[in-house]
mmCIF file of C-alpha atoms in Angstrom:
data_model
loop_
_atom_site.group_PDB
_atom_site.id
_atom_site.type_symbol
_atom_site.label_atom_id
_atom_site.label_comp_id
_atom_site.label_asym_id
_atom_site.label_seq_id
_atom_site.Cartn_x
_atom_site.Cartn_y
_atom_site.Cartn_z
ATOM 1 C CA MET G 41 -28.711 -291.197 -46.451
ATOM 2 C CA SER G 42 -25.920 -293.942 -46.182
ATOM 3 C CA HIS G 43 -24.932 -292.359 -49.001
ATOM 4 C CA MET G 44 -25.017 -288.498 -48.266
ATOM 5 C CA ILE G 45 -23.676 -288.901 -45.157
ATOM 6 C CA GLN G 46 -20.191 -291.419 -46.278
ATOM 7 C CA VAL G 47 -19.387 -287.765 -48.313
ATOM 8 C CA PHE G 48 -20.086 -285.722 -45.729
ATOM 9 C CA SER G 49 -17.720 -287.381 -43.754
ATOM 10 C CA ASP G 50 -14.854 -284.825 -45.709
ATOM 11 C CA GLU G 51 -14.507 -282.350 -43.664
ATOM 12 C CA ASN G 52 -13.683 -279.806 -46.856
ATOM 13 C CA ILE G 53 -16.341 -281.297 -47.893
ATOM 14 C CA LEU G 54 -17.943 -277.617 -47.727
ATOM 15 C CA ASP G 55 -15.760 -276.679 -49.738
ATOM 16 C CA ASP G 56 -15.623 -277.826 -52.703
ATOM 17 C CA ASN G 57 -18.573 -276.519 -55.223
ATOM 18 C CA LEU G 58 -21.242 -279.828 -55.062
ATOM 19 C CA GLU G 59 -24.067 -280.723 -57.643
ATOM 20 C CA PHE G 60 -25.316 -284.011 -57.120
ATOM 21 C CA ARG G 61 -26.889 -286.568 -59.835
ATOM 22 C CA ARG G 62 -29.024 -289.851 -59.080
ATOM 23 C CA VAL G 63 -28.394 -292.869 -59.824
ATOM 24 C CA LEU G 64 -32.002 -294.994 -60.991
ATOM 25 C CA GLN G 65 -32.484 -298.308 -59.635
ATOM 26 C CA ASN G 66 -31.859 -299.570 -62.856
ATOM 27 C CA GLY G 67 -28.453 -297.954 -63.029
ATOM 28 C CA GLU G 68 -28.833 -295.585 -65.227
ATOM 29 C CA LEU G 69 -28.210 -291.779 -64.607
ATOM 30 C CA GLU G 70 -32.266 -289.830 -63.729
ATOM 31 C CA THR G 71 -30.944 -286.590 -66.504
ATOM 32 C CA GLY G 72 -33.068 -283.918 -64.476
ATOM 33 C CA ILE G 73 -29.226 -282.096 -62.408
ATOM 34 C CA GLY G 74 -28.758 -278.858 -61.208
ATOM 35 C CA SER G 75 -31.054 -277.250 -57.949
ATOM 36 C CA GLY G 76 -33.511 -278.464 -58.019
ATOM 37 C CA LEU G 77 -32.479 -282.352 -57.854
ATOM 38 C CA LEU G 78 -30.611 -281.162 -55.481
ATOM 39 C CA MET G 79 -33.174 -280.156 -53.009
ATOM 40 C CA ASP G 80 -35.232 -283.306 -54.265
ATOM 41 C CA CYS G 81 -31.854 -284.972 -52.648
ATOM 42 C CA LEU G 82 -31.469 -283.160 -49.192
ATOM 43 C CA THR G 83 -35.906 -283.728 -48.485
ATOM 44 C CA ASP G 84 -35.013 -287.443 -49.157
ATOM 45 C CA PHE G 85 -32.184 -287.531 -46.540
ATOM 46 C CA TRP G 86 -34.390 -284.811 -43.532
ATOM 47 C CA ASN G 87 -37.448 -287.246 -44.510
ATOM 48 C CA ASN G 88 -35.414 -290.723 -44.397
ATOM 49 C CA PHE G 89 -33.654 -288.850 -41.296
ATOM 50 C CA TYR G 90 -36.125 -288.132 -39.219
ATOM 51 C CA ALA G 91 -37.867 -291.298 -39.880
ATOM 52 C CA SER G 92 -34.873 -293.669 -38.916
ATOM 53 C CA THR G 93 -32.596 -291.407 -36.839
ATOM 54 C CA THR G 94 -35.612 -289.375 -34.370
ATOM 55 C CA SER G 95 -37.946 -289.683 -31.358
ATOM 56 C CA GLY G 96 -40.439 -287.632 -31.037
ATOM 57 C CA THR G 97 -44.104 -286.608 -32.579
ATOM 58 C CA THR G 98 -44.673 -283.100 -34.259
ATOM 59 C CA TYR G 99 -41.583 -282.301 -32.942
ATOM 60 C CA LYS G 100 -38.403 -284.766 -33.241
ATOM 61 C CA ILE G 101 -35.631 -285.259 -31.555
ATOM 62 C CA PRO G 102 -32.099 -287.365 -32.999
ATOM 63 C CA ASN G 103 -31.352 -290.805 -31.484
ATOM 64 C CA LEU G 104 -27.905 -291.828 -30.206
ATOM 65 C CA HIS G 105 -27.008 -295.823 -32.155
ATOM 66 C CA HIS G 106 -23.823 -297.303 -31.952
ATOM 67 C CA ALA G 107 -23.503 -296.950 -35.707
ATOM 68 C CA SER G 108 -22.813 -293.114 -35.607
ATOM 69 C CA GLN G 109 -19.742 -291.827 -34.264
ATOM 70 C CA GLU G 110 -18.679 -289.561 -33.810
ATOM 71 C CA GLU G 111 -17.610 -288.787 -37.756
ATOM 72 C CA GLU G 112 -21.342 -289.955 -38.501
ATOM 73 C CA TRP G 113 -22.555 -287.058 -37.103
ATOM 74 C CA LYS G 114 -20.023 -284.981 -37.569
ATOM 75 C CA ALA G 115 -21.293 -285.787 -41.090
ATOM 76 C CA VAL G 116 -25.171 -284.828 -40.628
ATOM 77 C CA ALA G 117 -24.391 -280.989 -39.217
ATOM 78 C CA ARG G 118 -22.116 -280.732 -42.656
ATOM 79 C CA ILE G 119 -25.463 -281.229 -44.353
ATOM 80 C CA VAL G 120 -27.354 -278.678 -41.787
ATOM 81 C CA ALA G 121 -24.016 -275.832 -42.901
ATOM 82 C CA PHE G 122 -24.337 -277.346 -46.433
ATOM 83 C CA GLY G 123 -28.816 -276.994 -47.180
ATOM 84 C CA TRP G 124 -28.417 -273.810 -44.891
ATOM 85 C CA ARG G 125 -25.641 -271.939 -47.303
ATOM 86 C CA ARG G 126 -26.772 -273.479 -50.886
ATOM 87 C CA PHE G 127 -30.522 -273.034 -50.540
ATOM 88 C CA LYS G 128 -31.319 -271.049 -46.462
ATOM 89 C CA TYR G 129 -32.489 -274.719 -45.955
ATOM 90 C CA LEU G 130 -33.134 -275.722 -42.574
ATOM 91 C CA PRO G 131 -34.020 -279.854 -40.364
ATOM 92 C CA ILE G 132 -37.594 -277.402 -38.431
ATOM 93 C CA GLN G 133 -38.739 -281.130 -37.580
ATOM 94 C CA LEU G 134 -36.440 -280.509 -35.137
ATOM 95 C CA ALA G 135 -37.029 -279.537 -31.470
ATOM 96 C CA PRO G 136 -36.638 -275.799 -31.406
ATOM 97 C CA ALA G 137 -35.123 -275.678 -28.340
ATOM 98 C CA PHE G 138 -32.432 -278.961 -29.565
ATOM 99 C CA LEU G 139 -32.297 -276.562 -32.644
ATOM 100 C CA TYR G 140 -30.477 -273.210 -31.027
ATOM 101 C CA GLU G 141 -28.768 -274.733 -28.604
ATOM 102 C CA ALA G 142 -26.759 -276.830 -31.895
ATOM 103 C CA LEU G 143 -26.897 -273.300 -34.004
ATOM 104 C CA SER G 144 -25.729 -272.610 -30.314
ATOM 105 C CA VAL G 145 -28.134 -269.370 -30.393
ATOM 106 C CA PRO G 146 -29.033 -268.605 -27.508
ATOM 107 C CA SER G 147 -33.015 -268.632 -26.629
ATOM 108 C CA SER G 148 -35.676 -266.366 -25.188
ATOM 109 C CA THR G 149 -38.541 -267.680 -26.689
ATOM 110 C CA CYS G 150 -37.886 -271.159 -26.796
ATOM 111 C CA SER G 151 -39.523 -272.711 -24.436
ATOM 112 C CA LEU G 152 -38.273 -276.149 -22.345
ATOM 113 C CA MET G 153 -41.404 -277.605 -21.981
ATOM 114 C CA GLU G 154 -43.682 -276.672 -24.706
ATOM 115 C CA THR G 155 -41.232 -278.046 -26.579
ATOM 116 C CA PHE G 156 -41.429 -281.624 -24.804
ATOM 117 C CA PHE G 157 -45.502 -281.028 -24.801
ATOM 118 C CA ASN G 158 -44.739 -281.200 -29.076
ATOM 119 C CA TYR G 159 -42.472 -283.617 -28.548
ATOM 120 C CA ILE G 160 -44.518 -286.469 -27.116
ATOM 121 C CA SER G 161 -47.510 -287.963 -28.406
ATOM 122 C CA PRO G 162 -50.968 -285.960 -28.118
ATOM 123 C CA THR G 163 -51.815 -289.373 -25.783
ATOM 124 C CA GLU G 164 -49.505 -289.127 -23.499
ATOM 125 C CA LYS G 165 -49.631 -284.758 -23.621
ATOM 126 C CA ASP G 166 -53.370 -284.241 -22.935
ATOM 127 C CA ALA G 167 -52.739 -287.149 -20.150
ATOM 128 C CA LEU G 168 -50.167 -284.770 -18.335
ATOM 129 C CA SER G 169 -52.282 -281.608 -19.616
ATOM 130 C CA GLU G 170 -54.997 -283.219 -17.570
ATOM 131 C CA ALA G 171 -52.990 -283.859 -14.387
ATOM 132 C CA LEU G 172 -51.510 -280.583 -14.525
ATOM 133 C CA ASN G 173 -54.885 -278.957 -14.452
ATOM 134 C CA ASP G 174 -56.545 -280.779 -11.693
ATOM 135 C CA PHE G 175 -54.164 -283.887 -9.968
ATOM 136 C CA ARG G 176 -56.734 -285.326 -7.936
ATOM 137 C CA SER G 177 -58.820 -286.565 -11.258
ATOM 138 C CA ALA G 178 -55.855 -287.073 -13.046
ATOM 139 C CA ASP G 179 -55.997 -291.441 -14.464
ATOM 140 C CA MET G 180 -53.223 -292.679 -12.326
ATOM 141 C CA GLU G 181 -52.235 -295.866 -13.457
ATOM 142 C CA GLU G 182 -52.053 -293.605 -17.428
ATOM 143 C CA LEU G 183 -49.901 -291.111 -15.800
ATOM 144 C CA LEU G 184 -47.873 -293.630 -14.377
ATOM 145 C CA THR G 185 -47.291 -295.471 -17.281
ATOM 146 C CA ILE G 186 -46.581 -292.784 -19.449
ATOM 147 C CA LEU G 187 -43.903 -291.907 -16.637
ATOM 148 C CA SER G 188 -42.187 -295.670 -16.133
ATOM 149 C CA SER G 189 -41.929 -294.869 -20.861
ATOM 150 C CA HIS G 190 -39.394 -291.792 -19.586
ATOM 151 C CA ASN G 191 -37.507 -293.563 -17.372
ATOM 152 C CA CYS G 192 -38.818 -291.903 -14.451
ATOM 153 C CA THR G 193 -38.367 -293.801 -10.709
ATOM 154 C CA ILE G 194 -40.237 -290.958 -8.890
ATOM 155 C CA ALA G 195 -43.894 -290.730 -7.436
ATOM 156 C CA PRO G 196 -45.793 -288.680 -9.262
ATOM 157 C CA MET G 197 -47.506 -286.353 -6.244
ATOM 158 C CA GLU G 198 -49.226 -283.530 -7.298
ATOM 159 C CA GLN G 199 -46.970 -280.351 -5.011
ATOM 160 C CA ASN G 200 -43.686 -282.081 -7.420
ATOM 161 C CA LEU G 201 -45.580 -282.838 -10.629
ATOM 162 C CA LEU G 202 -45.145 -280.001 -12.561
ATOM 163 C CA ARG G 203 -41.175 -280.729 -11.451
ATOM 164 C CA LEU G 204 -41.465 -283.981 -12.576
ATOM 165 C CA PHE G 205 -42.438 -283.530 -15.817
ATOM 166 C CA GLU G 206 -39.440 -280.225 -16.342
ATOM 167 C CA GLU G 207 -37.040 -282.689 -15.455
ATOM 168 C CA ILE G 208 -37.675 -285.604 -17.951
ATOM 169 C CA ALA G 209 -37.592 -282.574 -20.251
ATOM 170 C CA HIS G 210 -34.806 -281.805 -19.822
ATOM 171 C CA LYS G 211 -32.985 -285.304 -19.935
ATOM 172 C CA GLU G 212 -35.051 -286.335 -23.002
ATOM 173 C CA LEU G 213 -34.591 -282.819 -25.155
ATOM 174 C CA VAL G 214 -31.135 -281.633 -23.828
ATOM 175 C CA GLN G 215 -28.777 -284.746 -21.408
ATOM 176 C CA GLU G 216 -30.028 -287.981 -24.331
ATOM 177 C CA PRO G 217 -28.514 -285.825 -27.106
ATOM 178 C CA SER G 218 -26.486 -283.993 -25.855
ATOM 179 C CA PHE G 219 -23.061 -285.614 -27.892
ATOM 180 C CA ILE G 220 -24.667 -285.731 -30.505
ATOM 181 C CA LEU G 221 -24.768 -281.188 -29.945
ATOM 182 C CA LYS G 222 -21.235 -281.475 -29.087
ATOM 183 C CA CYS G 223 -20.133 -282.929 -32.553
ATOM 184 C CA TRP G 224 -22.737 -280.545 -34.959
ATOM 185 C CA LYS G 225 -21.729 -277.008 -32.409
ATOM 186 C CA PRO G 226 -18.238 -277.258 -33.840
ATOM 187 C CA VAL G 227 -19.728 -276.501 -37.497
ATOM 188 C CA LEU G 228 -22.403 -274.655 -36.806
ATOM 189 C CA LYS G 229 -21.432 -272.786 -35.155
ATOM 190 C CA SER G 230 -20.713 -269.492 -37.946
ATOM 191 C CA ILE G 231 -24.587 -270.569 -38.465
ATOM 192 C CA GLY G 232 -24.852 -269.185 -35.191
ATOM 193 C CA GLU G 233 -23.299 -266.832 -35.078
ATOM 194 C CA SER G 234 -25.068 -264.962 -37.960
ATOM 195 C CA LEU G 235 -28.826 -265.482 -36.599
ATOM 196 C CA SER G 236 -30.624 -264.334 -33.547
ATOM 197 C CA ASP G 237 -33.173 -265.761 -31.534
ATOM 198 C CA GLY G 238 -35.599 -263.127 -33.466
ATOM 199 C CA VAL G 239 -34.265 -263.371 -36.815
ATOM 200 C CA LEU G 240 -33.914 -267.962 -36.104
ATOM 201 C CA ASP G 241 -37.983 -267.754 -34.918
ATOM 202 C CA LYS G 242 -39.014 -266.383 -38.230
ATOM 203 C CA ILE G 243 -37.088 -268.247 -40.641
ATOM 204 C CA LEU G 244 -38.467 -271.546 -39.069
ATOM 205 C CA ALA G 245 -41.879 -270.205 -39.151
ATOM 206 C CA ASP G 246 -41.695 -268.796 -43.418
ATOM 207 C CA LEU G 247 -40.392 -272.331 -43.410
ATOM 208 C CA GLN G 248 -43.365 -274.305 -42.629
ATOM 209 C CA PRO G 249 -45.900 -274.365 -45.071
ATOM 210 C CA LYS G 250 -48.482 -272.748 -45.142
ATOM 211 C CA ALA G 251 -51.865 -274.106 -47.286
ATOM 212 C CA ARG G 252 -52.793 -269.592 -47.069
ATOM 213 C CA ASN G 253 -49.094 -268.741 -48.072
ATOM 214 C CA VAL G 254 -49.069 -271.164 -50.776
ATOM 215 C CA THR G 255 -52.056 -270.293 -52.395
ATOM 216 C CA LYS G 256 -50.875 -267.297 -51.921
ATOM 217 C CA HIS G 257 -47.911 -267.189 -54.292
ATOM 218 C CA ILE G 258 -48.725 -269.575 -56.669
ATOM 219 C CA GLN G 259 -48.353 -267.318 -60.560
ATOM 220 C CA PHE G 260 -50.730 -268.079 -62.783
ATOM 221 C CA PRO G 261 -50.886 -266.552 -66.688
ATOM 222 C CA LYS G 262 -53.142 -262.866 -66.770
ATOM 223 C CA THR G 263 -54.998 -263.939 -69.580
ATOM 224 C CA MET G 264 -56.744 -266.958 -69.414
ATOM 225 C CA SER G 265 -59.101 -269.445 -71.737
ATOM 226 C CA PRO G 266 -62.894 -270.074 -69.854
ATOM 227 C CA ALA G 267 -60.636 -273.947 -68.481
ATOM 228 C CA GLU G 268 -57.470 -271.820 -68.185
ATOM 229 C CA SER G 269 -59.762 -270.176 -65.661
ATOM 230 C CA THR G 270 -61.107 -273.283 -64.103
ATOM 231 C CA THR G 271 -57.808 -274.823 -63.509
ATOM 232 C CA SER G 272 -56.388 -272.208 -62.131
ATOM 233 C CA HIS G 273 -59.930 -272.330 -59.173
ATOM 234 C CA HIS G 274 -59.134 -276.183 -58.804
ATOM 235 C CA LEU G 275 -55.797 -276.445 -58.416
ATOM 236 C CA LEU G 276 -56.273 -273.458 -55.347
ATOM 237 C CA ARG G 277 -58.657 -276.354 -54.101
ATOM 238 C CA PHE G 278 -57.102 -278.678 -54.163
ATOM 239 C CA VAL G 279 -53.822 -277.216 -51.828
ATOM 240 C CA ARG G 280 -56.566 -275.193 -49.210
ATOM 241 C CA GLU G 281 -57.664 -278.783 -48.311
ATOM 242 C CA LEU G 282 -54.339 -280.237 -48.237
ATOM 243 C CA ASP G 283 -53.634 -281.757 -44.736
ATOM 244 C CA GLN G 284 -49.976 -281.053 -43.850
ATOM 245 C CA ARG G 285 -48.191 -283.693 -44.862
ATOM 246 C CA GLU G 286 -50.399 -283.738 -48.532
ATOM 247 C CA LEU G 287 -48.607 -279.855 -48.376
ATOM 248 C CA GLY G 288 -45.540 -280.844 -48.191
ATOM 249 C CA LEU G 289 -45.146 -283.046 -50.762
ATOM 250 C CA PHE G 290 -47.084 -280.961 -52.989
ATOM 251 C CA LEU G 291 -44.615 -278.633 -52.161
ATOM 252 C CA TRP G 292 -41.886 -281.195 -52.688
ATOM 253 C CA PHE G 293 -43.942 -282.299 -56.665
ATOM 254 C CA PHE G 294 -43.446 -278.776 -57.471
ATOM 255 C CA THR G 295 -40.075 -277.835 -56.141
ATOM 256 C CA GLY G 296 -38.195 -280.455 -55.460
ATOM 257 C CA CYS G 297 -38.146 -278.666 -51.630
ATOM 258 C CA ASP G 298 -41.332 -280.091 -49.098
ATOM 259 C CA LEU G 299 -39.897 -276.948 -47.134
ATOM 260 C CA PHE G 300 -41.862 -273.375 -48.681
ATOM 261 C CA LEU G 301 -38.512 -272.237 -49.536
ATOM 262 C CA CYS G 302 -39.951 -271.103 -53.305
ATOM 263 C CA LYS G 303 -41.608 -268.150 -52.736
ATOM 264 C CA THR G 304 -42.587 -267.893 -56.389
ATOM 265 C CA LEU G 305 -43.985 -271.115 -58.244
ATOM 266 C CA LYS G 306 -45.725 -270.911 -61.154
ATOM 267 C CA VAL G 307 -47.922 -272.850 -63.338
ATOM 268 C CA SER G 308 -48.594 -273.319 -67.747
ATOM 269 C CA PHE G 309 -51.343 -275.000 -69.485
ATOM 270 C CA THR G 310 -50.209 -277.500 -71.764
ATOM 271 C CA ASP G 311 -52.097 -278.508 -74.905
ATOM 272 C CA ASN G 312 -55.994 -279.726 -73.296
ATOM 273 C CA MET G 313 -55.451 -282.581 -76.045
ATOM 274 C CA MET G 314 -53.991 -285.136 -73.665
ATOM 275 C CA THR G 315 -56.145 -287.830 -72.789
ATOM 276 C CA GLU G 316 -56.715 -288.814 -69.695
ATOM 277 C CA ILE G 317 -53.739 -291.629 -69.013
ATOM 278 C CA SER G 318 -51.533 -289.143 -70.539
ATOM 279 C CA ARG G 319 -53.178 -286.727 -67.935
ATOM 280 C CA ARG G 320 -50.798 -285.825 -65.261
ATOM 281 C CA PRO G 321 -48.609 -282.850 -63.952
ATOM 282 C CA VAL G 322 -45.734 -281.668 -65.301
ATOM 283 C CA ALA G 323 -42.887 -280.002 -61.950
ATOM 284 C CA HIS G 324 -39.744 -277.879 -63.358
ATOM 285 C CA THR G 325 -38.612 -277.937 -60.176
ATOM 286 C CA ARG G 326 -35.445 -275.899 -60.853
ATOM 287 C CA THR G 327 -37.415 -272.950 -61.961
ATOM 288 C CA CYS G 328 -40.777 -274.199 -59.848
ATOM 289 C CA VAL G 329 -43.124 -274.292 -63.002
ATOM 290 C CA LEU G 330 -46.132 -276.499 -62.886
ATOM 291 C CA GLU G 331 -48.167 -278.221 -66.184
ATOM 292 C CA LEU G 332 -51.536 -278.135 -65.874
ATOM 293 C CA ALA G 333 -53.928 -279.856 -68.595
ATOM 294 C CA THR G 334 -56.982 -278.157 -68.341
ATOM 295 C CA ASN G 335 -59.703 -280.928 -69.471
ATOM 296 C CA TYR G 336 -60.395 -282.197 -65.952
ATOM 297 C CA SER G 337 -64.400 -283.041 -65.847
ATOM 298 C CA THR G 338 -65.115 -281.795 -62.221
ATOM 299 C CA PHE G 339 -62.749 -281.355 -59.516
ATOM 300 C CA SER G 340 -62.619 -284.305 -57.978
ATOM 301 C CA ASP G 341 -61.452 -285.409 -60.955
ATOM 302 C CA PHE G 342 -58.747 -282.415 -60.888
ATOM 303 C CA ARG G 343 -57.576 -283.955 -56.444
ATOM 304 C CA SER G 344 -57.869 -288.113 -57.721
ATOM 305 C CA GLU G 345 -55.733 -287.624 -60.209
ATOM 306 C CA PHE G 346 -52.753 -285.227 -58.611
ATOM 307 C CA LEU G 347 -53.314 -286.937 -55.398
ATOM 308 C CA SER G 348 -52.719 -290.184 -56.449
ATOM 309 C CA VAL G 349 -49.344 -288.508 -58.422
ATOM 310 C CA LEU G 350 -48.351 -287.039 -54.972
ATOM 311 C CA GLN G 351 -48.957 -290.483 -52.736
ATOM 312 C CA SER G 352 -46.881 -292.498 -55.339
ATOM 313 C CA GLY G 353 -43.675 -291.402 -53.913
ATOM 314 C CA ILE G 354 -42.195 -291.863 -57.701
ATOM 315 C CA TRP G 355 -41.061 -288.674 -59.302
ATOM 316 C CA VAL G 356 -38.392 -289.101 -62.074
ATOM 317 C CA MET G 357 -36.649 -285.985 -62.610
ATOM 318 C CA ASP G 358 -36.678 -285.884 -66.399
ATOM 319 C CA MET G 359 -35.100 -282.357 -65.962
ATOM 320 C CA VAL G 360 -33.280 -279.850 -65.432
#
């Protein structure tokens, strides 16, 4: 992440034709090149960014940090712009209210309170929702603890509760990241000018991985042997059973990106003489092609081996 920020600190970097190469931990250059590697680097950057530089659960907001000054935040904005221009990639885990503001796109559908309830933890969301619905039955100790954690100094009452929540939401989603927005908006303005709120809504929805959409876009060979047909059923069932995080990992492995960017996902089958030790799925991220063996005894074997690959987090790109 720090290397990406350092490179994109150059204010003219977006005018260049960028290509990435990656150095492995042993000091050797990874042989993978091209769009698959670029998307993989972007995905890796944003996952590190979410983990280290944001707060929130379903939706995230960037946090101020003494080590990140104006130059660093503008560099991150250029990474947003680079991802959009090159691949139509947007960091969809950022809260919609923040993203709309950063892109200078006015929204008639983006609710601050809805965003706030997806920003806080599910436990906090349940407690605040219960207090709004029935203040007299609310757990007052829990409510006060939650409000205090958001630096609220006003005693909650039935008459002022909704206003308190709205003020806290505004503080955390709008006021606190205002310096970051000030740095991002000049860089991203040109992108936002080509988008309306309805268009951006659809883009964000389409980028969100959904198992049903992914399975619809997986393409198998027109003619398959019985063993290949069985493996194809294993893959479709495997994808349908993935949770949201695992589905992102599956797309990341398959296409180099954990968003649903590549709409054509091709599957080919390899020689089934591979042993159980050497057997593994192989992804060609530039062309979005997944190679699978066909000698799996059961669906459980297929699922176990594929999950082991996804959860290992060690995917060295040796092909373009």
